[in-house]
Coordinates of C-alpha atoms in Angstrom, one line a residue:
X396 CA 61.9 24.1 -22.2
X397 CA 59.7 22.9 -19.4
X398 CA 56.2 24.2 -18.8
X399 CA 54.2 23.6 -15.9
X400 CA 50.5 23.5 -16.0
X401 CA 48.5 23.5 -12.3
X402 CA 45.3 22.4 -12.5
X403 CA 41.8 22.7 -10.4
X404 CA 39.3 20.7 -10.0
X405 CA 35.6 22.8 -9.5
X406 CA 32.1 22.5 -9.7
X407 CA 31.0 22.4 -13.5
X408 CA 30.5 26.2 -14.7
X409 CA 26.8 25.0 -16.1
X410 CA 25.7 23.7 -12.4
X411 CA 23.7 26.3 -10.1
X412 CA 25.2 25.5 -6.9
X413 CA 23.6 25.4 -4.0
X414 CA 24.4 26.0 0.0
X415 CA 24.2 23.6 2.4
X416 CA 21.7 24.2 5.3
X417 CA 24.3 24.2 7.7
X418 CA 25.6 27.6 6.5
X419 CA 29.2 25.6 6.3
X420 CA 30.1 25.9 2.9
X421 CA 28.6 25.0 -0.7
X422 CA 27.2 21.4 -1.7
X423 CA 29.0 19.2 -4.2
X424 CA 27.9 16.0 -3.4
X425 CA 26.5 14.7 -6.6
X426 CA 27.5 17.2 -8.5
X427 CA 28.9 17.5 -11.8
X428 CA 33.2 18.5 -11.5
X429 CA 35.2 19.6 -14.2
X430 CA 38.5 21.4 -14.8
X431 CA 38.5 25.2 -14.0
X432 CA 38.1 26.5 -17.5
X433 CA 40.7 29.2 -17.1
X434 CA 43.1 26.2 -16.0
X435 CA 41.9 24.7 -19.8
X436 CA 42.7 27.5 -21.7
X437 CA 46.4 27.5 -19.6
X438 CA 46.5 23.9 -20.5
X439 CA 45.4 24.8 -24.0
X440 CA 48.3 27.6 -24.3
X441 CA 51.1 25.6 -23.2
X442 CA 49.8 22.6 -25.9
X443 CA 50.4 25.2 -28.4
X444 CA 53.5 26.4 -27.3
X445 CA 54.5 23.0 -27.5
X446 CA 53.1 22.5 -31.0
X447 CA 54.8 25.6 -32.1
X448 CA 58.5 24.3 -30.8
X449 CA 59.2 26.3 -28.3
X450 CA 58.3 24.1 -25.5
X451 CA 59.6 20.5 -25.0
X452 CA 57.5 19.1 -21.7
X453 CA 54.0 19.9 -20.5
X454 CA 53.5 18.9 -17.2
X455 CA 50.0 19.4 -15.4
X456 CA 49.3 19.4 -11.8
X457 CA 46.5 19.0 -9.6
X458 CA 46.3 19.5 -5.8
X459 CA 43.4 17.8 -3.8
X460 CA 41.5 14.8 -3.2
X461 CA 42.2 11.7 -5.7
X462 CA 39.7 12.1 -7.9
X463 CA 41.6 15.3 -9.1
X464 CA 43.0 12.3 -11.2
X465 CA 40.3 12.7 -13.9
X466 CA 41.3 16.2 -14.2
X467 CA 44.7 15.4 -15.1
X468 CA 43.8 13.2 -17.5
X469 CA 41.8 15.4 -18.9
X470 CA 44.5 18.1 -19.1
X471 CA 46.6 15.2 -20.9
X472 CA 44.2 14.3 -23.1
X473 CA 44.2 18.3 -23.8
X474 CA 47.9 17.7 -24.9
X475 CA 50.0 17.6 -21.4
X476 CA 52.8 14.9 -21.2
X477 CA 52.3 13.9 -17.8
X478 CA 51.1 14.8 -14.7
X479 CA 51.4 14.8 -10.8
X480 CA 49.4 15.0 -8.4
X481 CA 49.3 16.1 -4.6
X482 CA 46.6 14.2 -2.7
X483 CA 45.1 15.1 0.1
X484 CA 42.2 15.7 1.9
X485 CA 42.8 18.9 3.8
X486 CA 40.6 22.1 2.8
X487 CA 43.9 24.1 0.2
X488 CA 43.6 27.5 0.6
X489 CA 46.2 29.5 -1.9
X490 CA 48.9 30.1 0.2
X491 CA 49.0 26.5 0.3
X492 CA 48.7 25.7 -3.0
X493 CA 51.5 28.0 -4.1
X494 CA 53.6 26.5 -1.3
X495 CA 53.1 22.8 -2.8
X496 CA 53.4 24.2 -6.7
X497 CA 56.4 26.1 -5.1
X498 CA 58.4 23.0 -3.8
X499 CA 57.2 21.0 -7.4
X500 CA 59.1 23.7 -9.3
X501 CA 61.9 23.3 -7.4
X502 CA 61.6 19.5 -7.9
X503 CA 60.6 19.9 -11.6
X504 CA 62.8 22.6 -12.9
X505 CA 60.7 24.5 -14.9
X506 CA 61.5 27.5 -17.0
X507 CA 57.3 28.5 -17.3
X508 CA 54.6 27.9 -15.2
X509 CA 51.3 28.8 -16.8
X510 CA 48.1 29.0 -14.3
X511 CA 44.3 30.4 -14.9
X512 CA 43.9 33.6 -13.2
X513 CA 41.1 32.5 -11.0
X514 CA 39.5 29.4 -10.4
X515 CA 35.7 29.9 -10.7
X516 CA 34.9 28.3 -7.3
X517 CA 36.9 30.8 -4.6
X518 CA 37.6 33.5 -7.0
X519 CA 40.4 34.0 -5.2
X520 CA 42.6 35.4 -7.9
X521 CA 45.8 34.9 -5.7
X522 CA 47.9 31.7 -6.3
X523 CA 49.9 32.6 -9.6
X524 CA 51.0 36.3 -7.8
X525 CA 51.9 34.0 -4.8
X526 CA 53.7 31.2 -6.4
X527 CA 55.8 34.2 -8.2
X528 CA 56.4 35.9 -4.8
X529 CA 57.6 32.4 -3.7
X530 CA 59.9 32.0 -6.4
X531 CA 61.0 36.0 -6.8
X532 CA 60.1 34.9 -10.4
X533 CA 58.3 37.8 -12.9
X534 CA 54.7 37.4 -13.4
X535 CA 52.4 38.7 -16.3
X536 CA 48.7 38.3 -15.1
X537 CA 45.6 38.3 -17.6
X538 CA 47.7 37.1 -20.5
X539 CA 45.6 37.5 -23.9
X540 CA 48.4 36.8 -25.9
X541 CA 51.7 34.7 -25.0
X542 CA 54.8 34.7 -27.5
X543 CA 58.4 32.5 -26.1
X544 CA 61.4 33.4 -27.8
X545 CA 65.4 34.0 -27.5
X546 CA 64.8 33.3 -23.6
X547 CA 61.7 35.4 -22.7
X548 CA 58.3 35.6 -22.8
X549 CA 56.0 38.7 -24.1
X550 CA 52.7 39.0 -22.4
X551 CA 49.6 41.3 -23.9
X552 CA 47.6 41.5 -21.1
X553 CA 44.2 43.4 -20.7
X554 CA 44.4 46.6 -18.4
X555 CA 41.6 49.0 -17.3
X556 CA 42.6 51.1 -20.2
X557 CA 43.1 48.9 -22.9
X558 CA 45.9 46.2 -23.4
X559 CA 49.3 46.6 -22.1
X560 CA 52.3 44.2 -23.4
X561 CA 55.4 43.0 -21.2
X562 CA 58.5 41.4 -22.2
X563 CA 59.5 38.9 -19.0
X564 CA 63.4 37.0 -18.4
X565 CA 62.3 33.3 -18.1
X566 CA 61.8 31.7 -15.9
X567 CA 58.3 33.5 -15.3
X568 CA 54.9 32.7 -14.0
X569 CA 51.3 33.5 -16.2
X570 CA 48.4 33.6 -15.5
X571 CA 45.6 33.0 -18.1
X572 CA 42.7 35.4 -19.7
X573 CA 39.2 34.2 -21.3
X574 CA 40.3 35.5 -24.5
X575 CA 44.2 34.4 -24.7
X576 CA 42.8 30.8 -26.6
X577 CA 39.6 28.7 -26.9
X578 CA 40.8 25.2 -25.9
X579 CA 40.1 22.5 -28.2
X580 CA 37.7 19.5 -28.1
X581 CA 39.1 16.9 -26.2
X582 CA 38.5 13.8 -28.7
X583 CA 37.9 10.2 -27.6
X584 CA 41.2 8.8 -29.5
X585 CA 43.6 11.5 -26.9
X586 CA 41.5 10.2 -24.1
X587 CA 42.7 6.9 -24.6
X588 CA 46.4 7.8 -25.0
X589 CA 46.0 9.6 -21.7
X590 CA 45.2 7.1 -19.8
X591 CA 48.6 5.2 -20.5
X592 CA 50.6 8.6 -19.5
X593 CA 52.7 8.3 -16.1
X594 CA 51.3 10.2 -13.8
X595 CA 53.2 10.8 -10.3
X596 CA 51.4 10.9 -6.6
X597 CA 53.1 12.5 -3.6
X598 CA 51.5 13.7 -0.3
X599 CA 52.1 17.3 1.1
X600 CA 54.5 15.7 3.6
X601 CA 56.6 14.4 1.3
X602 CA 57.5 17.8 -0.2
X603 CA 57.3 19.6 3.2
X604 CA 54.9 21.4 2.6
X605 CA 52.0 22.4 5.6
X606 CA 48.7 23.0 3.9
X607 CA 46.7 23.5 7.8
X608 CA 44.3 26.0 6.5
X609 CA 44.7 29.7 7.8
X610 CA 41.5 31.2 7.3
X611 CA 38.7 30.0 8.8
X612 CA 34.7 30.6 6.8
X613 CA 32.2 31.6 9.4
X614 CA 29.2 31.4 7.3
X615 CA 28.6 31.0 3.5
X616 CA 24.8 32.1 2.6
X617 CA 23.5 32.6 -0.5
X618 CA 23.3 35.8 -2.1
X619 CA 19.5 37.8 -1.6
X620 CA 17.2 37.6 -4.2
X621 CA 17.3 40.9 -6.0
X622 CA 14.2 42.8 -6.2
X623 CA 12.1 44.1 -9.1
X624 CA 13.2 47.6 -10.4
X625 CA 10.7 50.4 -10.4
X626 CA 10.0 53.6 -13.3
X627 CA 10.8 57.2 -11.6
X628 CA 9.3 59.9 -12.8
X629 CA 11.7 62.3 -13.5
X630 CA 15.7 63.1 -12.3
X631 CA 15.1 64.4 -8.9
X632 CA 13.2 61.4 -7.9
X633 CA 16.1 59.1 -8.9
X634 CA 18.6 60.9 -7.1
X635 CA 16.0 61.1 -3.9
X636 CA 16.6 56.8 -4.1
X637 CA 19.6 56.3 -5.0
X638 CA 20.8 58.7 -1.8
X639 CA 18.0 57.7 0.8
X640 CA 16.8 54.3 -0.2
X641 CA 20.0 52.8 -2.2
X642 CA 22.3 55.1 -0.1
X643 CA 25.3 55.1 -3.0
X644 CA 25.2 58.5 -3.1

C-alpha cells in the first residue's frame, strides 16, 4: 500500500511573528521555517505504519516555493521514501492545494493520504476535507489513533464529547491530532540518507492545475493588547460588566 504524506512549510512554532508595517501580511524574512508540526506527526504516523507492514511507500509532498525542498528532506529523514514537490511562487490558498494533491493522487495511486489537520500559519483547517471532496474519498479528521487492516482503516478521533472511532473502505483521507504520535528525533545518520532519496519537481501547469488565488486579505493587523483584569466586588457588579462594558451577555 501507498501512503501519501503532504507537507507545509511554516514559520517555526517557537518564533513570535510579527506584521509588516504595510498591514499586507506577516514577515518571514529572516525567520526561522520548519515543517508544520501536525504535518510531522502525519509524517511520523505513516513511518510507523510502514514499520508495522502495512504500508509499503511513503511518499511526502510539499507545495510552494523551492526551499520547501528542506522540508521534504526533512520528512524523509523522518522515514518517507521519496518526495515531490510542486514549485511555485504564487500565494496557495487550500482549494489550490487540494486541487494540486488532487491531480498527484491521481498520478501517484495511493490507497491513504495522511495530512495534519491545520497548518499553524492559516489555520485554515480545510485542505484534507477538500482533497476528500475532490476525490469522493472518506475522511476521518482529528485522528488520535490510526489502525490499517483487511482493506480499511479505523480512526479514534476526538469529538466534543469524548472520542468517537470510525471504520473507513480505503482508499481514505486523515487528517492528524496533537496526541495521535510524538514524532521522533530526526538523527544526523537519516539526514544523510535523505539527501540521496529521489525527489521529483513539477510545476502547477504541468498537472493542470490553476492555483490564481481566490481570496483576497485586505489587511492583517496584530491582535490588541489585552488589558489588565480588575476584582468586583460582589455578583451583581460582574454581571453589570460583563452586559454593559464586555457586552457578552
Amino acid at each position: 500500500m501507498k501512503v501519501l504524506v503532504p507537507v507545509k512549510r511554516v514559520v517555526d512554532y517557537n518564533v513570535k511573528v510579527r506584521v509588516k508595517s504595510d498591514g499586507t501580511g506577516v514577515d518571514i524574512a529572516n525567520v526561522k521555517m520548519s515543517m508544520n508540526p501536525f504535518d510531522e506527526i502525519a509524517v511520523e504516523e505513516a513511518t510507523r505504519l510502514k514499520e508495522k507492514g502495512a504500508v509499503a511507500e511513503v511518499i511526502a509532498v510539499s507545495c510552494g516555493v523551492t526551499q520547501c525542498q528542506e522540508t521534504l528532506r526533512t520528512a524523509m529523514a523522518i522515514g518517507a521514501d521519496r518526495a515531490i514537490l510542486v514549485d511555485t511562487t504564487e500565494e496557495l490558498q487550500p482549494l489550490a492545494v487540494a486541487k494540486l494533491l488532487k491531480a498527484l493522487v491521481d498520478k501517484e495511486q495511493p490507497q491513504l493520504v495522511i495530512l495534519g489537520k491545520q497548518a499553524i500559519d492559516d489555520d485554515c483547517n480545510q485542505t484534507g476535507q477538500m482533497l476528500a471532496a475532490l476525490l469522493g474519498w472518506p475522511q476521518a479528521t482529528f485522528a488520535s489513533k490510526v489502525d490499517v487492516a483487511d482493506g480499511k482503516v479505523t480512526v479514534s478521533r476526538e469529538v466534543d464529547g469524548g472520542s468517537e472511532t470510525l471504520v473507513l473502505t480505503l482508499p481514505a483521507i486523515i487528517t492528524t491530532d496533537l496526541r495521535l504520535n510524538e514524532p521522533r528525533y530526526v538523527t544526523l545518520p537519516n539526514i544523510m540518507k535523505a539527501k540521496k532519496k529521489q525527489m521529483d519537481t513539477f510545476k502547477p501547469e504541468d498537472l493542470g492545475v490553476d492555483v490564481k488565488p481566490r481570496i483576497k486579505t485586505l489587511k492583517v493587523s496584530e491582535p490588541p493588547k489585552r488589558s489588565a483584569g480588575v476584582k468586583v466586588a460582589d455578583v451583581a457588579a460582574l454581571v453589570d460588566k460583563l452586559k454593559n462594558e464586555a457586552k457578552v451577555i
